[in-house]
Amino acid sequence: MPKVRVHNVTVSLDGFAAGPHQRLDEPFGDGIEGLHDWMIAAMRDRADGKSGIDVECIERSEENIGATIMGRNMFGPQRGPWQDESWKGWWGDNPPYHHDVFVHTHHVRPSLAMEGGTTFHFTDEPIDTVLARAFDAAAGQDVRIGGGSATVQQYLRAGLIDEMHLVVVPLLVGRGERLLDNVADGIDGYQVTELVSSATATHAHLVRR
Amino acid sequence: MPKVRVHNVTVSLDGFAAGPHQRLDEPFGDGIEGLHDWMIAAMRDRADGKSGIDVECIERSEENIGATIMGRNMFGPQRGPWQDESWKGWWGDNPPYHHDVFVHTHHVRPSLAMEGGTTFHFTDEPIDTVLARAFDAAAGQDVRIGGGSATVQQYLRAGLIDEMHLVVVPLLVGRGERLLDNVADGIDGYQVTELVSSATATHAHLVRR
C-alpha cells in the first residue's frame, strides 16, 4: 500500500518549526536562522558525492514519492486573497518536485504547470479528498506531506501520516510555531523507531503503530 | 566562579518532561513511561564498569556539585499543606545527594537531616535568596538545579542558569508539562554547544552566551 510520509521537517531543540513574523524575506520568521543549515550542507555534500547520516536522510526523503501536499504558507508568504497570480512558489521556474503538488488554501486559483513536470494545484477541499487526489496522481507511489507545521498537524490529528522523519537541530528559539503542538491524541498512534545524530542534527523516524 | 548547572533533565521528543496527572505511584504522570530508562541503564552500566555517552553524562552531572535546589514536586507527590512530616523524599534514608538540598515550597517545614550528609531545607524565599544560600552551602563548588520543569523554568527566566544538560528521548507524549515553555526571553541567553546521541538518548549541552 502506498504511504503518506513526512520528511526533513526540522525543529529547534525547543520544538519550534518557525519563529514569529513569517514573511517574504524571512519565510521561517525571526530568531530561527540556521534551522535548515543541516539540509543545505547535506545537499552540498551529496552534490560533492559525499555520504553520511544527513545525506542519507535527504536521499530517503526523495525515494518513491509520486505527489506532494503542502500548506499555502509553504508555497508562499502571502496571506489572504491573492493580489495577483504572479507568485509561482519559492523554487524558481523548475521546482524540485517533478510531480503534482497540492496546495491547501482558502483562496483557490488555476493550476500552475511548471518546467520539469511539477504542477501546483490549489484546493480548499477537505484533507481526505486532497489526499485521495494525491494518491491518484502518485499512481502507486507514496505521497509526501511537505509542511508547514499547521498542515502536518492537520494530517497528524487525522491519523493520516504513516511515517514521519523529524529533524532536531541545536538551536533555541523560545517562541513561534511548534511542530508537535495542537495534535491532541494524534501523536498517540506513533512511535519513534530510530534516533540518530550527525554532527549537526538529530534525526528521529516515527511510524504509526 | 562557581556555576549554576542543570543536568539529566529529560524530555520526550515532543518536549514534555512530565505527562498529565502526576501522583505518588506515577510521579511523572501518565503516558511518559520509559522517560528515564536511559538513565537507569546508564547507572547500571556505570556500576558494571562500562563507559559510553550516557554514562559520561551521568558522571559529569555529579562532578563538583556542592548543593542542590529543587521544586517541591521533585521532593514529593503531595500538594498543598503537609498532612504530616513523615515523607522524606523519593530516595530512602540515604539520598544520593550527600550535601544540602533546598526545596522550594509554599509550605515550609523544619530542615531534615538524612543519612550520608544530605540535609533537605524547605524554603519559600525568592529564588535569588535561595541561590545565595545554596552557593554558601556549596562552599566554592557549583550548585545544581534538580527540577522539575517549573523550577528550571523559573531559574531560566531569571537568567540564573549557566549550563544545562538536556536529554531528548525517543518517546512521544502529546500532553503534559513541557520543559522549555513559559521561559519567555529566558532562552535567548543560551546556545547549544554539543548535540550527541547514544542508542537511547540525545544529549544537548546548553551554555549561557
Coordinates of C-alpha atoms in Angstrom, one line a residue:
Chain A
M1 CA 0.0 0.0 0.0
P2 CA 1.3 3.5 -0.8
K3 CA 2.1 5.6 2.3
V4 CA 1.8 9.1 3.5
R5 CA 5.2 10.3 4.5
V6 CA 6.7 13.4 6.1
H7 CA 10.4 14.1 5.7
N8 CA 13.1 16.6 6.7
V9 CA 10.7 18.6 8.9
T10 CA 13.1 20.5 11.1
V11 CA 12.6 21.9 14.6
S12 CA 14.7 23.7 17.1
L13 CA 15.8 21.9 20.3
D14 CA 12.8 23.5 21.9
G15 CA 10.4 22.2 19.3
F16 CA 9.8 25.2 17.0
A17 CA 9.5 24.9 13.2
A18 CA 9.2 28.6 12.7
G19 CA 9.7 31.8 14.6
P20 CA 7.3 34.7 14.9
H21 CA 6.6 37.1 12.0
Q22 CA 6.9 34.8 8.9
R23 CA 7.2 37.0 5.8
L24 CA 8.7 37.2 2.3
D25 CA 12.3 37.9 3.3
E26 CA 12.2 35.7 6.4
P27 CA 9.9 32.8 5.4
F28 CA 10.5 31.0 8.7
G29 CA 10.2 34.1 10.8
D30 CA 12.5 35.7 13.3
G31 CA 15.1 34.1 15.6
I32 CA 15.4 30.8 13.7
E33 CA 18.2 31.5 11.3
G34 CA 20.2 28.3 10.6
L35 CA 17.2 26.0 11.1
H36 CA 17.9 24.3 7.7
D37 CA 21.7 24.6 7.6
W38 CA 22.0 20.8 8.1
M39 CA 19.9 20.4 4.9
I40 CA 21.8 22.9 2.8
A41 CA 25.1 21.2 3.9
A42 CA 23.7 17.8 3.2
M43 CA 22.6 18.8 -0.3
R44 CA 26.0 20.3 -1.0
D45 CA 27.7 17.1 0.4
R46 CA 25.5 15.0 -1.8
A47 CA 26.4 17.1 -4.9
D48 CA 30.0 16.5 -3.9
G49 CA 29.5 12.8 -3.8
K50 CA 29.9 12.5 -0.1
S51 CA 27.7 10.3 2.1
G52 CA 26.7 10.5 5.8
I53 CA 23.7 10.4 8.1
D54 CA 22.3 13.7 6.8
V55 CA 22.8 12.9 3.1
E56 CA 21.1 9.5 3.7
C57 CA 18.1 11.2 5.1
I58 CA 17.8 13.6 2.2
E59 CA 18.0 10.6 -0.2
R60 CA 15.4 8.6 1.7
S61 CA 13.1 11.7 1.5
E62 CA 13.0 11.6 -2.3
E63 CA 12.6 7.9 -2.8
N64 CA 9.3 6.7 -4.2
I65 CA 7.4 9.9 -3.8
G66 CA 4.7 10.5 -6.5
A67 CA 2.9 13.6 -5.2
T68 CA 3.3 16.3 -2.6
I69 CA 0.8 18.1 -0.4
M70 CA 1.6 21.4 1.3
G71 CA 0.0 24.3 3.1
R72 CA -0.2 27.6 1.4
N73 CA 2.4 29.1 3.7
M74 CA 4.9 26.7 2.3
F75 CA 4.0 27.8 -1.2
G76 CA 4.4 31.5 -0.5
P77 CA 4.5 34.3 2.1
Q78 CA 1.2 35.9 1.0
R79 CA -1.8 35.8 3.3
G80 CA -5.5 36.3 2.3
P81 CA -6.8 36.6 -1.2
W82 CA -4.1 36.6 -4.0
Q83 CA -3.4 40.2 -5.1
D84 CA -2.3 38.7 -8.4
E85 CA -1.1 35.3 -9.6
S86 CA 2.5 36.1 -10.5
W87 CA 3.8 34.2 -7.4
K88 CA 4.9 30.8 -8.5
G89 CA 6.4 29.4 -5.3
W90 CA 9.8 29.7 -3.7
W91 CA 11.6 27.4 -6.1
G92 CA 12.0 29.2 -9.4
D93 CA 10.8 28.0 -12.8
N94 CA 11.8 24.4 -12.4
P95 CA 10.7 23.3 -8.8
P96 CA 12.4 20.2 -7.4
Y97 CA 9.2 18.2 -7.2
H98 CA 8.7 17.0 -10.8
H99 CA 5.2 15.7 -9.9
D100 CA 1.8 17.1 -8.8
V101 CA 1.8 19.3 -5.8
F102 CA -1.4 20.0 -3.9
V103 CA -1.5 23.3 -2.0
H104 CA -4.1 23.7 0.7
T105 CA -5.6 27.2 0.6
H106 CA -8.8 29.1 1.2
H107 CA -8.0 31.1 -1.9
V108 CA -8.0 28.8 -4.9
R109 CA -6.5 29.7 -8.3
P110 CA -6.0 27.8 -11.5
S111 CA -3.4 25.0 -11.6
L112 CA 0.1 26.1 -12.5
A113 CA 2.2 23.8 -14.7
M114 CA 5.9 24.5 -14.3
E115 CA 9.0 23.3 -16.0
G116 CA 10.3 19.8 -15.1
G117 CA 6.9 18.2 -14.5
T118 CA 5.8 20.0 -11.4
T119 CA 2.1 21.2 -11.4
F120 CA 0.8 23.1 -8.5
H121 CA -2.9 22.5 -7.7
F122 CA -4.7 24.9 -5.3
T123 CA -7.5 23.4 -3.3
D124 CA -9.9 24.2 -0.5
E125 CA -11.2 20.6 -0.3
P126 CA -11.0 18.6 2.9
I127 CA -7.8 16.8 3.7
D128 CA -9.1 13.3 2.9
T129 CA -10.3 14.5 -0.5
V130 CA -7.0 16.1 -1.3
L131 CA -5.1 13.0 -0.1
A132 CA -7.3 10.8 -2.4
R133 CA -6.4 13.1 -5.3
A134 CA -2.7 13.0 -4.4
F135 CA -2.8 9.2 -4.3
D136 CA -4.4 9.1 -7.7
A137 CA -1.7 11.5 -9.0
A138 CA 1.1 9.4 -7.4
A139 CA -0.1 6.3 -9.3
G140 CA 1.1 3.8 -6.8
Q141 CA 4.0 5.8 -5.3
D142 CA 3.9 7.4 -1.8
V143 CA 2.5 10.9 -1.0
R144 CA 4.7 13.3 0.9
I145 CA 3.3 16.0 3.2
G146 CA 5.7 18.9 2.8
G147 CA 4.7 21.3 5.5
G148 CA 4.4 23.7 7.2
S149 CA 3.5 22.8 10.8
A150 CA -0.2 23.6 10.5
T151 CA -0.6 21.2 7.6
V152 CA 1.5 18.4 9.3
Q153 CA -0.6 18.9 12.4
Q154 CA -3.8 18.6 10.5
Y155 CA -2.8 15.3 8.9
L156 CA -1.4 14.0 12.2
R157 CA -4.6 14.8 14.1
A158 CA -6.5 12.8 11.4
G159 CA -4.1 9.9 11.8
L160 CA -3.3 10.0 8.1
I161 CA 0.5 10.1 8.3
D162 CA 2.3 6.7 8.1
E163 CA 5.9 7.8 8.5
M164 CA 7.5 11.0 9.8
H165 CA 11.1 12.0 9.7
L166 CA 11.7 14.8 12.2
V167 CA 15.0 16.6 12.5
V168 CA 16.0 18.4 15.7
V169 CA 18.8 20.9 15.4
P170 CA 20.9 22.6 18.1
L171 CA 19.0 25.9 18.1
L172 CA 16.9 27.5 20.8
V173 CA 14.1 29.7 19.6
G174 CA 11.8 30.3 22.5
R175 CA 8.7 31.4 20.6
G176 CA 6.9 30.9 17.3
E177 CA 5.2 27.9 15.8
R178 CA 5.7 24.5 17.4
L179 CA 5.6 21.4 15.1
L180 CA 4.2 19.0 17.7
D181 CA 1.5 21.1 19.2
N182 CA -2.3 21.1 18.7
V183 CA -2.1 17.4 17.8
A184 CA -4.2 16.2 20.7
D185 CA -4.4 12.4 20.6
G186 CA -3.0 12.3 17.1
I187 CA 0.5 11.7 18.4
D188 CA -0.6 8.6 20.4
G189 CA -0.6 6.5 17.2
Y190 CA 3.1 6.9 16.6
Q191 CA 6.4 5.6 17.9
V192 CA 9.9 6.6 17.4
T193 CA 11.8 3.8 15.6
E194 CA 15.2 5.5 15.1
L195 CA 17.1 8.3 16.8
V196 CA 20.5 9.2 15.3
S197 CA 22.6 12.3 15.4
S198 CA 25.1 13.7 12.9
A199 CA 27.4 16.5 13.9
T200 CA 24.7 19.0 13.1
A201 CA 21.3 17.4 13.5
T202 CA 19.4 14.6 15.3
H203 CA 17.1 12.6 13.1
A204 CA 14.0 10.8 14.5
H205 CA 12.0 8.4 12.5
L206 CA 8.3 8.0 13.6
V207 CA 5.9 5.3 12.3
R208 CA 2.3 4.6 13.0
R209 CA 1.9 1.7 15.3
Chain B
M1 CA 33.3 31.4 39.7
P2 CA 31.0 28.6 40.8
K3 CA 28.2 27.9 38.4
V4 CA 24.5 27.0 38.4
R5 CA 24.1 23.8 36.4
V6 CA 21.2 21.7 35.3
H7 CA 21.8 18.0 34.4
N8 CA 20.0 15.0 33.1
V9 CA 16.7 16.8 32.6
T10 CA 14.9 14.5 30.2
V11 CA 12.2 15.3 27.8
S12 CA 10.2 13.4 25.2
L13 CA 10.9 14.0 21.5
D14 CA 7.9 16.4 21.6
G15 CA 9.4 18.3 24.6
F16 CA 7.5 17.0 27.6
A17 CA 9.2 16.5 31.0
A18 CA 6.1 15.1 32.6
G19 CA 2.7 13.8 31.5
P20 CA -0.6 14.8 33.0
H21 CA -1.8 13.6 36.4
Q22 CA 1.4 13.5 38.4
R23 CA 0.9 11.5 41.6
L24 CA 2.5 9.2 44.1
D25 CA 2.5 6.0 42.1
E26 CA 3.2 7.8 38.8
P27 CA 5.4 10.8 39.8
F28 CA 6.0 11.8 36.2
G29 CA 2.3 11.4 35.3
D30 CA 0.6 9.4 32.6
G31 CA 1.9 8.3 29.1
I32 CA 5.5 9.0 29.8
E33 CA 6.7 5.6 31.0
G34 CA 10.3 5.0 30.0
L35 CA 11.3 8.7 30.1
H36 CA 14.3 7.9 32.4
D37 CA 15.1 4.4 31.0
W38 CA 18.3 5.8 29.5
M39 CA 19.4 7.0 33.0
I40 CA 18.6 3.7 34.7
A41 CA 20.6 1.8 32.1
A42 CA 23.5 4.3 32.3
M43 CA 23.6 3.9 36.1
R44 CA 23.6 0.1 35.7
D45 CA 26.3 0.3 33.1
R46 CA 28.4 2.5 35.3
A47 CA 28.0 0.1 38.2
D48 CA 29.2 -2.6 35.8
G49 CA 32.3 -0.6 34.9
K50 CA 31.1 0.2 31.4
S51 CA 31.5 3.5 29.7
G52 CA 29.7 5.4 26.9
I53 CA 27.9 8.6 26.1
D54 CA 25.1 8.1 28.6
V55 CA 27.5 7.1 31.4
E56 CA 29.7 10.0 30.7
C57 CA 26.8 12.4 31.1
I58 CA 25.8 10.9 34.4
E59 CA 29.4 11.3 35.6
R60 CA 29.6 14.9 34.5
S61 CA 26.3 15.6 36.3
E62 CA 27.9 14.7 39.7
E63 CA 31.2 16.4 39.3
N64 CA 31.9 19.4 41.6
I65 CA 28.3 19.9 42.8
G66 CA 28.1 21.3 46.4
A67 CA 24.4 21.9 46.8
T68 CA 21.1 21.2 45.0
I69 CA 17.9 23.2 44.5
M70 CA 14.7 21.5 43.6
G71 CA 11.0 22.2 43.4
R72 CA 8.6 20.6 45.9
N73 CA 7.2 18.3 43.2
M74 CA 10.6 16.8 42.8
F75 CA 10.8 16.2 46.5
G76 CA 7.4 14.5 46.8
P77 CA 3.9 14.0 45.2
Q78 CA 2.0 15.9 47.9
R79 CA 0.3 19.2 47.1
G80 CA -0.8 21.9 49.5
P81 CA -0.1 21.9 53.2
W82 CA 1.8 18.9 54.6
Q83 CA -0.7 16.5 56.2
D84 CA 2.2 15.2 58.3
E85 CA 6.0 15.3 58.0
S86 CA 6.7 11.6 57.6
W87 CA 7.5 12.0 53.8
K88 CA 11.3 12.2 53.5
G89 CA 11.6 12.3 49.7
W90 CA 11.7 9.6 47.0
W91 CA 15.2 8.4 47.8
G92 CA 15.1 6.4 51.0
D93 CA 17.1 7.1 54.2
N94 CA 20.4 7.8 52.4
P95 CA 19.6 10.1 49.4
P96 CA 22.2 10.3 46.7
Y97 CA 23.0 14.0 47.2
H98 CA 25.3 14.0 50.3
H99 CA 25.0 17.8 50.6
D100 CA 22.5 20.5 51.3
V101 CA 19.3 20.4 49.2
F102 CA 17.0 23.4 49.1
V103 CA 13.4 22.6 48.3
H104 CA 11.2 25.5 47.0
T105 CA 7.7 25.2 48.6
H106 CA 4.9 27.5 49.8
H107 CA 4.6 25.1 52.8
V108 CA 7.8 25.2 54.8
R109 CA 8.8 22.6 57.5
P110 CA 11.9 22.1 59.6
S111 CA 15.1 21.0 57.9
L112 CA 15.5 17.3 57.6
A113 CA 19.0 15.8 58.1
M114 CA 19.3 12.4 56.4
E115 CA 22.0 9.7 56.5
G116 CA 25.0 10.2 54.2
G117 CA 25.2 14.0 54.6
T118 CA 22.1 15.1 52.8
T119 CA 20.0 17.8 54.5
F120 CA 16.8 19.0 53.0
H121 CA 15.9 22.6 53.7
F122 CA 12.4 23.9 52.9
T123 CA 12.1 27.4 51.8
D124 CA 9.5 29.9 50.5
E125 CA 12.2 32.6 49.9
P126 CA 12.8 34.2 46.4
I127 CA 15.0 32.2 44.0
D128 CA 17.9 34.6 44.3
T129 CA 17.9 34.3 48.1
V130 CA 17.8 30.5 47.9
L131 CA 20.5 30.5 45.3
A132 CA 22.7 32.6 47.6
R133 CA 22.1 30.2 50.4
A134 CA 22.9 27.3 48.1
F135 CA 26.2 28.9 47.0
D136 CA 27.1 29.4 50.6
A137 CA 26.4 25.8 51.4
A138 CA 28.3 24.6 48.3
A139 CA 31.4 26.4 49.6
G140 CA 33.0 27.1 46.3
Q141 CA 31.5 24.2 44.3
D142 CA 28.7 24.5 41.8
V143 CA 25.0 24.5 42.5
R144 CA 22.8 22.1 40.7
I145 CA 19.1 22.8 39.9
G146 CA 17.4 19.4 40.1
G147 CA 14.0 20.1 38.7
G148 CA 11.1 19.8 38.0
S149 CA 10.2 21.8 35.0
A150 CA 8.6 24.7 36.8
T151 CA 11.7 25.2 38.9
V152 CA 14.1 25.0 35.9
Q153 CA 11.8 27.5 34.0
Q154 CA 11.9 29.9 36.9
Y155 CA 15.7 30.0 37.0
L156 CA 15.9 30.1 33.2
R157 CA 13.6 33.1 33.1
A158 CA 15.8 34.9 35.6
G159 CA 18.9 34.1 33.5
L160 CA 20.5 32.3 36.5
I161 CA 21.4 29.0 34.9
D162 CA 25.0 28.8 33.5
E163 CA 24.9 25.4 31.9
M164 CA 22.1 23.0 31.1
H165 CA 22.3 19.4 30.0
L166 CA 19.1 18.4 28.3
V167 CA 18.3 14.8 27.3
V168 CA 15.8 14.1 24.5
V169 CA 14.5 10.5 24.3
P170 CA 12.6 8.8 21.6
L171 CA 9.1 9.0 23.2
L172 CA 6.1 10.9 22.1
V173 CA 3.8 12.1 24.9
G174 CA 1.4 14.7 23.4
R175 CA 0.3 16.4 26.6
G176 CA 1.6 17.3 30.0
E177 CA 4.3 19.7 31.2
R178 CA 6.8 21.0 28.7
L179 CA 10.3 21.8 29.9
L180 CA 11.1 24.6 27.5
D181 CA 7.8 26.5 27.9
N182 CA 7.0 29.7 29.7
V183 CA 10.6 30.8 29.6
A184 CA 9.9 33.9 27.5
D185 CA 13.1 35.6 26.6
G186 CA 15.0 33.5 29.1
I187 CA 16.1 31.1 26.4
D188 CA 17.7 33.8 24.3
G189 CA 20.7 33.9 26.5
Y190 CA 21.7 30.3 25.7
Q191 CA 23.3 28.3 22.9
V192 CA 23.6 24.6 22.2
T193 CA 27.3 23.7 22.3
E194 CA 27.0 20.0 21.9
L195 CA 24.5 17.6 20.5
V196 CA 25.3 13.9 20.6
S197 CA 23.2 10.7 20.6
S198 CA 23.7 7.4 22.2
A199 CA 21.5 4.4 21.1
T200 CA 18.8 5.5 23.6
A201 CA 19.1 9.3 24.1
T202 CA 20.2 12.6 22.5
H203 CA 22.2 14.8 24.8
A204 CA 22.2 18.6 24.3
H205 CA 24.5 20.8 26.3
L206 CA 23.5 24.5 26.6
V207 CA 25.6 27.3 28.0
R208 CA 24.9 31.0 28.6
R209 CA 26.4 33.1 25.9

